[in-house]
Amino acid sequence: MKLLIVEDERQLSEVLTALLKQNLHETDAAYNGIDGEDCAMTGVYDAIILDVMLPGKNGIEVLRSLRANGNSTPVLLLTAKSEVEDKVKGLDTGADDYLTKPFAAGELLARLRAITRRGSEFIGDELRAGNTVLDKNTHELSGEKGTVKLAAKEYQLMAMLLSDCRRIIPKERFVEKIWGFDSEAEYNSIEVYVSFVRKKLTAIGSDLQIKSVRGVGYCLEVPEC
Ligand code: CA
């Protein structure tokens, strides 16, 4: 994986770099919020380790700006023990997880694995998560209580969510992918389709939930993904 470390404490940054290299990851380091955000916006990283207390721009501000600009790279926030409020703020802003300093190497690696775990991939003709299966050919969505057929746009929306489950997908990305760049689709069309799909998920007894992340987009909550 390619990881970005945004941490102003040089020593910690170096320890993290060495640890991640040992585990065969590629890393880049930024030492303040402004450089960190610039690097993160390139979108080339599989995950970002983002310290909260940073010079230039703090981690929460960096995260807010990334999410507002449609960057959905998984973010692991590093917080100090005293920064409880920051954890809450961070998670609300779109952090995927946080870790309190000091932390054990094993825990950092485990959290990184968890936040970068890819969503489901098509196995044969099916995309699966939780108790739910989406069939690529028939566009049928099946859960514990039954099967429904999805309309074309509903299918695309569900396939996007399933392929990237647990990650926040910005509304813009749905519009680009489902309606196309030139489309005049309003963001509220997405909301309409999301509500259709939610009803169908409930109808088939699915354990998946489409969660709205206000001002950003949607993510699929999966009991185990
Ligand atoms: Ca710091």
PDB file of N, CA and C in Angstrom, residues 38-119:
ATOM      1  N   ASP A  38      -2.036  19.095   0.527  1.00  0.00           N
ATOM      2  CA  ASP A  38      -1.600  19.089  -0.876  1.00  0.00           C
ATOM      3  C   ASP A  38      -1.275  17.686  -1.343  1.00  0.00           C
ATOM      4  N   CYS A  39      -0.515  16.963  -0.521  1.00  0.00           N
ATOM      5  CA  CYS A  39      -0.143  15.588  -0.879  1.00  0.00           C
ATOM      6  C   CYS A  39      -1.393  14.718  -0.961  1.00  0.00           C
ATOM      7  N   ALA A  40      -2.257  14.847   0.050  1.00  0.00           N
ATOM      8  CA  ALA A  40      -3.439  13.981   0.129  1.00  0.00           C
ATOM      9  C   ALA A  40      -4.352  14.187  -1.082  1.00  0.00           C
ATOM     10  N   MET A  41      -4.443  15.442  -1.537  1.00  0.00           N
ATOM     11  CA  MET A  41      -5.350  15.739  -2.649  1.00  0.00           C
ATOM     12  C   MET A  41      -4.919  15.094  -3.964  1.00  0.00           C
ATOM     13  N   THR A  42      -3.681  14.612  -4.035  1.00  0.00           N
ATOM     14  CA  THR A  42      -3.271  13.931  -5.262  1.00  0.00           C
ATOM     15  C   THR A  42      -4.055  12.630  -5.436  1.00  0.00           C
ATOM     16  N   GLY A  43      -4.592  12.125  -4.330  1.00  0.00           N
ATOM     17  CA  GLY A  43      -5.437  10.934  -4.418  1.00  0.00           C
ATOM     18  C   GLY A  43      -4.688   9.633  -4.701  1.00  0.00           C
ATOM     19  N   VAL A  44      -3.372   9.644  -4.553  1.00  0.00           N
ATOM     20  CA  VAL A  44      -2.608   8.440  -4.903  1.00  0.00           C
ATOM     21  C   VAL A  44      -2.428   7.491  -3.711  1.00  0.00           C
ATOM     22  N   TYR A  45      -2.921   7.886  -2.557  1.00  0.00           N
ATOM     23  CA  TYR A  45      -2.667   7.074  -1.364  1.00  0.00           C
ATOM     24  C   TYR A  45      -3.808   6.107  -1.062  1.00  0.00           C
ATOM     25  N   ASP A  46      -3.417   4.971  -0.482  1.00  0.00           N
ATOM     26  CA  ASP A  46      -4.424   3.995  -0.056  1.00  0.00           C
ATOM     27  C   ASP A  46      -4.984   4.372   1.305  1.00  0.00           C
ATOM     28  N   ALA A  47      -4.182   5.111   2.072  1.00  0.00           N
ATOM     29  CA  ALA A  47      -4.660   5.594   3.370  1.00  0.00           C
ATOM     30  C   ALA A  47      -3.760   6.724   3.839  1.00  0.00           C
ATOM     31  N   ILE A  48      -4.307   7.538   4.751  1.00  0.00           N
ATOM     32  CA  ILE A  48      -3.559   8.670   5.300  1.00  0.00           C
ATOM     33  C   ILE A  48      -3.549   8.557   6.822  1.00  0.00           C
ATOM     34  N   ILE A  49      -2.372   8.660   7.390  1.00  0.00           N
ATOM     35  CA  ILE A  49      -2.247   8.735   8.847  1.00  0.00           C
ATOM     36  C   ILE A  49      -2.107  10.214   9.157  1.00  0.00           C
ATOM     37  N   LEU A  50      -3.096  10.758   9.855  1.00  0.00           N
ATOM     38  CA  LEU A  50      -3.182  12.207   9.994  1.00  0.00           C
ATOM     39  C   LEU A  50      -3.200  12.603  11.465  1.00  0.00           C
ATOM     40  N   ASP A  51      -2.174  13.318  11.868  1.00  0.00           N
ATOM     41  CA  ASP A  51      -2.123  13.829  13.236  1.00  0.00           C
ATOM     42  C   ASP A  51      -3.131  14.967  13.373  1.00  0.00           C
ATOM     43  N   VAL A  52      -3.695  15.130  14.572  1.00  0.00           N
ATOM     44  CA  VAL A  52      -4.668  16.210  14.758  1.00  0.00           C
ATOM     45  C   VAL A  52      -3.959  17.542  15.004  1.00  0.00           C
ATOM     46  N   MET A  53      -3.020  17.558  15.946  1.00  0.00           N
ATOM     47  CA  MET A  53      -2.334  18.809  16.256  1.00  0.00           C
ATOM     48  C   MET A  53      -1.187  19.010  15.286  1.00  0.00           C
ATOM     49  N   LEU A  54      -1.394  19.885  14.334  1.00  0.00           N
ATOM     50  CA  LEU A  54      -0.381  20.123  13.305  1.00  0.00           C
ATOM     51  C   LEU A  54      -0.183  21.612  13.117  1.00  0.00           C
ATOM     52  N   PRO A  55       1.012  22.028  12.785  1.00  0.00           N
ATOM     53  CA  PRO A  55       1.189  23.440  12.436  1.00  0.00           C
ATOM     54  C   PRO A  55       0.591  23.727  11.052  1.00  0.00           C
ATOM     55  N   GLY A  56       0.229  24.961  10.821  1.00  0.00           N
ATOM     56  CA  GLY A  56      -0.289  25.346   9.503  1.00  0.00           C
ATOM     57  C   GLY A  56      -1.791  25.175   9.446  1.00  0.00           C
ATOM     58  N   LYS A  57      -2.225  23.959   9.549  1.00  0.00           N
ATOM     59  CA  LYS A  57      -3.656  23.651   9.472  1.00  0.00           C
ATOM     60  C   LYS A  57      -3.828  22.382  10.274  1.00  0.00           C
ATOM     61  N   ASN A  58      -4.768  22.330  11.220  1.00  0.00           N
ATOM     62  CA  ASN A  58      -4.841  21.121  12.026  1.00  0.00           C
ATOM     63  C   ASN A  58      -5.496  19.963  11.265  1.00  0.00           C
ATOM     64  N   GLY A  59      -5.331  18.780  11.831  1.00  0.00           N
ATOM     65  CA  GLY A  59      -5.778  17.567  11.142  1.00  0.00           C
ATOM     66  C   GLY A  59      -7.264  17.566  10.812  1.00  0.00           C
ATOM     67  N   ILE A  60      -8.066  18.115  11.729  1.00  0.00           N
ATOM     68  CA  ILE A  60      -9.521  18.137  11.499  1.00  0.00           C
ATOM     69  C   ILE A  60      -9.840  19.038  10.301  1.00  0.00           C
ATOM     70  N   GLU A  61      -9.157  20.184  10.236  1.00  0.00           N
ATOM     71  CA  GLU A  61      -9.390  21.105   9.110  1.00  0.00           C
ATOM     72  C   GLU A  61      -8.948  20.477   7.793  1.00  0.00           C
ATOM     73  N   VAL A  62      -7.816  19.774   7.853  1.00  0.00           N
ATOM     74  CA  VAL A  62      -7.318  19.101   6.642  1.00  0.00           C
ATOM     75  C   VAL A  62      -8.347  18.073   6.183  1.00  0.00           C
ATOM     76  N   LEU A  63      -8.832  17.277   7.139  1.00  0.00           N
ATOM     77  CA  LEU A  63      -9.802  16.237   6.831  1.00  0.00           C
ATOM     78  C   LEU A  63     -11.081  16.824   6.253  1.00  0.00           C
ATOM     79  N   ARG A  64     -11.553  17.905   6.880  1.00  0.00           N
ATOM     80  CA  ARG A  64     -12.792  18.537   6.420  1.00  0.00           C
ATOM     81  C   ARG A  64     -12.628  18.991   4.973  1.00  0.00           C
ATOM     82  N   SER A  65     -11.477  19.575   4.710  1.00  0.00           N
ATOM     83  CA  SER A  65     -11.248  20.098   3.372  1.00  0.00           C
ATOM     84  C   SER A  65     -11.124  18.956   2.347  1.00  0.00           C
ATOM     85  N   LEU A  66     -10.489  17.861   2.743  1.00  0.00           N
ATOM     86  CA  LEU A  66     -10.378  16.707   1.835  1.00  0.00           C
ATOM     87  C   LEU A  66     -11.760  16.172   1.477  1.00  0.00           C
ATOM     88  N   ARG A  67     -12.573  15.962   2.505  1.00  0.00           N
ATOM     89  CA  ARG A  67     -13.897  15.381   2.267  1.00  0.00           C
ATOM     90  C   ARG A  67     -14.771  16.338   1.455  1.00  0.00           C
ATOM     91  N   ALA A  68     -14.638  17.648   1.750  1.00  0.00           N
ATOM     92  CA  ALA A  68     -15.434  18.636   1.020  1.00  0.00           C
ATOM     93  C   ALA A  68     -15.041  18.661  -0.453  1.00  0.00           C
ATOM     94  N   ASN A  69     -13.792  18.283  -0.738  1.00  0.00           N
ATOM     95  CA  ASN A  69     -13.340  18.271  -2.121  1.00  0.00           C
ATOM     96  C   ASN A  69     -13.469  16.897  -2.767  1.00  0.00           C
ATOM     97  N   GLY A  70     -14.220  16.034  -2.107  1.00  0.00           N
ATOM     98  CA  GLY A  70     -14.516  14.739  -2.723  1.00  0.00           C
ATOM     99  C   GLY A  70     -13.419  13.706  -2.583  1.00  0.00           C
ATOM    100  N   ASN A  71     -12.426  13.992  -1.739  1.00  0.00           N
ATOM    101  CA  ASN A  71     -11.376  13.001  -1.528  1.00  0.00           C
ATOM    102  C   ASN A  71     -11.831  12.027  -0.438  1.00  0.00           C
ATOM    103  N   SER A  72     -11.918  10.746  -0.790  1.00  0.00           N
ATOM    104  CA  SER A  72     -12.449   9.783   0.190  1.00  0.00           C
ATOM    105  C   SER A  72     -11.398   8.772   0.649  1.00  0.00           C
ATOM    106  N   THR A  73     -10.120   9.132   0.477  1.00  0.00           N
ATOM    107  CA  THR A  73      -9.050   8.250   0.957  1.00  0.00           C
ATOM    108  C   THR A  73      -9.269   7.961   2.450  1.00  0.00           C
ATOM    109  N   PRO A  74      -9.176   6.690   2.864  1.00  0.00           N
ATOM    110  CA  PRO A  74      -9.359   6.385   4.281  1.00  0.00           C
ATOM    111  C   PRO A  74      -8.351   7.140   5.154  1.00  0.00           C
ATOM    112  N   VAL A  75      -8.844   7.696   6.250  1.00  0.00           N
ATOM    113  CA  VAL A  75      -7.987   8.478   7.137  1.00  0.00           C
ATOM    114  C   VAL A  75      -7.998   7.880   8.548  1.00  0.00           C
ATOM    115  N   LEU A  76      -6.801   7.669   9.068  1.00  0.00           N
ATOM    116  CA  LEU A  76      -6.633   7.261  10.461  1.00  0.00           C
ATOM    117  C   LEU A  76      -6.088   8.469  11.207  1.00  0.00           C
ATOM    118  N   LEU A  77      -6.880   8.991  12.144  1.00  0.00           N
ATOM    119  CA  LEU A  77      -6.453  10.174  12.893  1.00  0.00           C
ATOM    120  C   LEU A  77      -5.605   9.763  14.082  1.00  0.00           C
ATOM    121  N   LEU A  78      -4.564  10.525  14.338  1.00  0.00           N
ATOM    122  CA  LEU A  78      -3.765  10.328  15.547  1.00  0.00           C
ATOM    123  C   LEU A  78      -4.112  11.435  16.527  1.00  0.00           C
ATOM    124  N   THR A  79      -4.543  11.055  17.714  1.00  0.00           N
ATOM    125  CA  THR A  79      -4.907  12.072  18.693  1.00  0.00           C
ATOM    126  C   THR A  79      -4.162  11.831  19.996  1.00  0.00           C
ATOM    127  N   ALA A  80      -4.040  12.903  20.762  1.00  0.00           N
ATOM    128  CA  ALA A  80      -3.464  12.753  22.094  1.00  0.00           C
ATOM    129  C   ALA A  80      -4.593  12.350  23.027  1.00  0.00           C
ATOM    130  N   LYS A  81      -4.239  11.836  24.184  1.00  0.00           N
ATOM    131  CA  LYS A  81      -5.236  11.330  25.139  1.00  0.00           C
ATOM    132  C   LYS A  81      -6.253  12.391  25.516  1.00  0.00           C
ATOM    133  N   SER A  82      -5.778  13.617  25.626  1.00  0.00           N
ATOM    134  CA  SER A  82      -6.642  14.686  26.112  1.00  0.00           C
ATOM    135  C   SER A  82      -7.609  15.200  25.046  1.00  0.00           C
ATOM    136  N   GLU A  83      -7.460  14.734  23.822  1.00  0.00           N
ATOM    137  CA  GLU A  83      -8.238  15.331  22.731  1.00  0.00           C
ATOM    138  C   GLU A  83      -9.515  14.560  22.392  1.00  0.00           C
ATOM    139  N   VAL A  84     -10.287  14.221  23.443  1.00  0.00           N
ATOM    140  CA  VAL A  84     -11.509  13.437  23.234  1.00  0.00           C
ATOM    141  C   VAL A  84     -12.441  14.121  22.246  1.00  0.00           C
ATOM    142  N   GLU A  85     -12.566  15.428  22.400  1.00  0.00           N
ATOM    143  CA  GLU A  85     -13.461  16.185  21.535  1.00  0.00           C
ATOM    144  C   GLU A  85     -13.023  16.075  20.074  1.00  0.00           C
ATOM    145  N   ASP A  86     -11.696  16.044  19.879  1.00  0.00           N
ATOM    146  CA  ASP A  86     -11.167  15.936  18.524  1.00  0.00           C
ATOM    147  C   ASP A  86     -11.538  14.616  17.872  1.00  0.00           C
ATOM    148  N   LYS A  87     -11.593  13.553  18.689  1.00  0.00           N
ATOM    149  CA  LYS A  87     -11.943  12.247  18.135  1.00  0.00           C
ATOM    150  C   LYS A  87     -13.345  12.289  17.582  1.00  0.00           C
ATOM    151  N   VAL A  88     -14.253  12.857  18.399  1.00  0.00           N
ATOM    152  CA  VAL A  88     -15.650  12.935  17.992  1.00  0.00           C
ATOM    153  C   VAL A  88     -15.758  13.793  16.741  1.00  0.00           C
ATOM    154  N   LYS A  89     -15.114  14.951  16.795  1.00  0.00           N
ATOM    155  CA  LYS A  89     -15.140  15.878  15.662  1.00  0.00           C
ATOM    156  C   LYS A  89     -14.560  15.187  14.425  1.00  0.00           C
ATOM    157  N   GLY A  90     -13.467  14.468  14.648  1.00  0.00           N
ATOM    158  CA  GLY A  90     -12.780  13.786  13.550  1.00  0.00           C
ATOM    159  C   GLY A  90     -13.663  12.753  12.888  1.00  0.00           C
ATOM    160  N   LEU A  91     -14.330  11.960  13.697  1.00  0.00           N
ATOM    161  CA  LEU A  91     -15.187  10.922  13.134  1.00  0.00           C
ATOM    162  C   LEU A  91     -16.376  11.561  12.420  1.00  0.00           C
ATOM    163  N   ASP A  92     -16.906  12.638  13.012  1.00  0.00           N
ATOM    164  CA  ASP A  92     -18.010  13.348  12.367  1.00  0.00           C
ATOM    165  C   ASP A  92     -17.572  13.964  11.046  1.00  0.00           C
ATOM    166  N   THR A  93     -16.327  14.352  10.961  1.00  0.00           N
ATOM    167  CA  THR A  93     -15.822  15.019   9.773  1.00  0.00           C
ATOM    168  C   THR A  93     -15.483  14.009   8.678  1.00  0.00           C
ATOM    169  N   GLY A  94     -15.433  12.746   9.030  1.00  0.00           N
ATOM    170  CA  GLY A  94     -15.192  11.743   7.988  1.00  0.00           C
ATOM    171  C   GLY A  94     -13.918  10.948   8.171  1.00  0.00           C
ATOM    172  N   ALA A  95     -13.364  10.948   9.387  1.00  0.00           N
ATOM    173  CA  ALA A  95     -12.228  10.062   9.632  1.00  0.00           C
ATOM    174  C   ALA A  95     -12.753   8.636   9.691  1.00  0.00           C
ATOM    175  N   ASP A  96     -11.949   7.687   9.263  1.00  0.00           N
ATOM    176  CA  ASP A  96     -12.388   6.301   9.257  1.00  0.00           C
ATOM    177  C   ASP A  96     -12.129   5.643  10.610  1.00  0.00           C
ATOM    178  N   ASP A  97     -11.137   6.144  11.299  1.00  0.00           N
ATOM    179  CA  ASP A  97     -10.832   5.611  12.621  1.00  0.00           C
ATOM    180  C   ASP A  97      -9.832   6.553  13.275  1.00  0.00           C
ATOM    181  N   TYR A  98      -9.577   6.334  14.576  1.00  0.00           N
ATOM    182  CA  TYR A  98      -8.538   7.133  15.206  1.00  0.00           C
ATOM    183  C   TYR A  98      -7.737   6.254  16.141  1.00  0.00           C
ATOM    184  N   LEU A  99      -6.587   6.756  16.483  1.00  0.00           N
ATOM    185  CA  LEU A  99      -5.698   6.022  17.354  1.00  0.00           C
ATOM    186  C   LEU A  99      -5.137   7.043  18.334  1.00  0.00           C
ATOM    187  N   THR A 100      -5.131   6.674  19.621  1.00  0.00           N
ATOM    188  CA  THR A 100      -4.639   7.592  20.645  1.00  0.00           C
ATOM    189  C   THR A 100      -3.163   7.322  20.902  1.00  0.00           C
ATOM    190  N   LYS A 101      -2.392   8.398  20.924  1.00  0.00           N
ATOM    191  CA  LYS A 101      -0.964   8.269  21.211  1.00  0.00           C
ATOM    192  C   LYS A 101      -0.765   8.079  22.711  1.00  0.00           C
ATOM    193  N   PRO A 102       0.149   7.298  23.191  1.00  0.00           N
ATOM    194  CA  PRO A 102       1.019   6.431  22.384  1.00  0.00           C
ATOM    195  C   PRO A 102       0.289   5.134  22.026  1.00  0.00           C
ATOM    196  N   PHE A 103       0.703   4.520  20.923  1.00  0.00           N
ATOM    197  CA  PHE A 103       0.006   3.309  20.493  1.00  0.00           C
ATOM    198  C   PHE A 103       1.039   2.245  20.141  1.00  0.00           C
ATOM    199  N   ALA A 104       0.603   1.026  20.126  1.00  0.00           N
ATOM    200  CA  ALA A 104       1.500  -0.075  19.778  1.00  0.00           C
ATOM    201  C   ALA A 104       1.525  -0.240  18.266  1.00  0.00           C
ATOM    202  N   ALA A 105       2.683  -0.641  17.755  1.00  0.00           N
ATOM    203  CA  ALA A 105       2.845  -0.817  16.310  1.00  0.00           C
ATOM    204  C   ALA A 105       1.777  -1.747  15.748  1.00  0.00           C
ATOM    205  N   GLY A 106       1.538  -2.829  16.462  1.00  0.00           N
ATOM    206  CA  GLY A 106       0.571  -3.821  15.983  1.00  0.00           C
ATOM    207  C   GLY A 106      -0.815  -3.232  15.821  1.00  0.00           C
ATOM    208  N   GLU A 107      -1.169  -2.341  16.736  1.00  0.00           N
ATOM    209  CA  GLU A 107      -2.505  -1.754  16.667  1.00  0.00           C
ATOM    210  C   GLU A 107      -2.620  -0.824  15.458  1.00  0.00           C
ATOM    211  N   LEU A 108      -1.573  -0.054  15.217  1.00  0.00           N
ATOM    212  CA  LEU A 108      -1.589   0.831  14.047  1.00  0.00           C
ATOM    213  C   LEU A 108      -1.764   0.009  12.767  1.00  0.00           C
ATOM    214  N   LEU A 109      -1.008  -1.066  12.657  1.00  0.00           N
ATOM    215  CA  LEU A 109      -1.076  -1.884  11.444  1.00  0.00           C
ATOM    216  C   LEU A 109      -2.470  -2.501  11.292  1.00  0.00           C
ATOM    217  N   ALA A 110      -3.034  -2.944  12.421  1.00  0.00           N
ATOM    218  CA  ALA A 110      -4.358  -3.562  12.375  1.00  0.00           C
ATOM    219  C   ALA A 110      -5.415  -2.545  11.932  1.00  0.00           C
ATOM    220  N   ARG A 111      -5.320  -1.328  12.479  1.00  0.00           N
ATOM    221  CA  ARG A 111      -6.307  -0.303  12.103  1.00  0.00           C
ATOM    222  C   ARG A 111      -6.162   0.078  10.636  1.00  0.00           C
ATOM    223  N   LEU A 112      -4.922   0.142  10.168  1.00  0.00           N
ATOM    224  CA  LEU A 112      -4.716   0.468   8.756  1.00  0.00           C
ATOM    225  C   LEU A 112      -5.321  -0.613   7.870  1.00  0.00           C
ATOM    226  N   ARG A 113      -5.110  -1.855   8.272  1.00  0.00           N
ATOM    227  CA  ARG A 113      -5.709  -2.958   7.492  1.00  0.00           C
ATOM    228  C   ARG A 113      -7.216  -2.815   7.470  1.00  0.00           C
ATOM    229  N   ALA A 114      -7.785  -2.493   8.630  1.00  0.00           N
ATOM    230  CA  ALA A 114      -9.248  -2.413   8.712  1.00  0.00           C
ATOM    231  C   ALA A 114      -9.801  -1.293   7.834  1.00  0.00           C
ATOM    232  N   ILE A 115      -9.161  -0.126   7.876  1.00  0.00           N
ATOM    233  CA  ILE A 115      -9.745   0.994   7.111  1.00  0.00           C
ATOM    234  C   ILE A 115      -9.470   0.883   5.616  1.00  0.00           C
ATOM    235  N   THR A 116      -8.494   0.059   5.244  1.00  0.00           N
ATOM    236  CA  THR A 116      -8.197  -0.038   3.809  1.00  0.00           C
ATOM    237  C   THR A 116      -8.773  -1.298   3.192  1.00  0.00           C
ATOM    238  N   ARG A 117      -9.435  -2.094   4.026  1.00  0.00           N
ATOM    239  CA  ARG A 117     -10.019  -3.311   3.473  1.00  0.00           C
ATOM    240  C   ARG A 117     -10.964  -2.908   2.360  1.00  0.00           C
ATOM    241  N   ARG A 118     -10.733  -3.443   1.234  1.00  0.00           N
ATOM    242  CA  ARG A 118     -11.567  -3.085   0.100  1.00  0.00           C
ATOM    243  C   ARG A 118     -12.962  -3.632   0.316  1.00  0.00           C
ATOM    244  N   GLY A 119     -13.890  -3.048  -0.379  1.00  0.00           N
ATOM    245  CA  GLY A 119     -15.245  -3.561  -0.338  1.00  0.00           C
ATOM    246  C   GLY A 119     -15.298  -4.887  -1.067  1.00  0.00           C
TER     247      GLY A 119
END
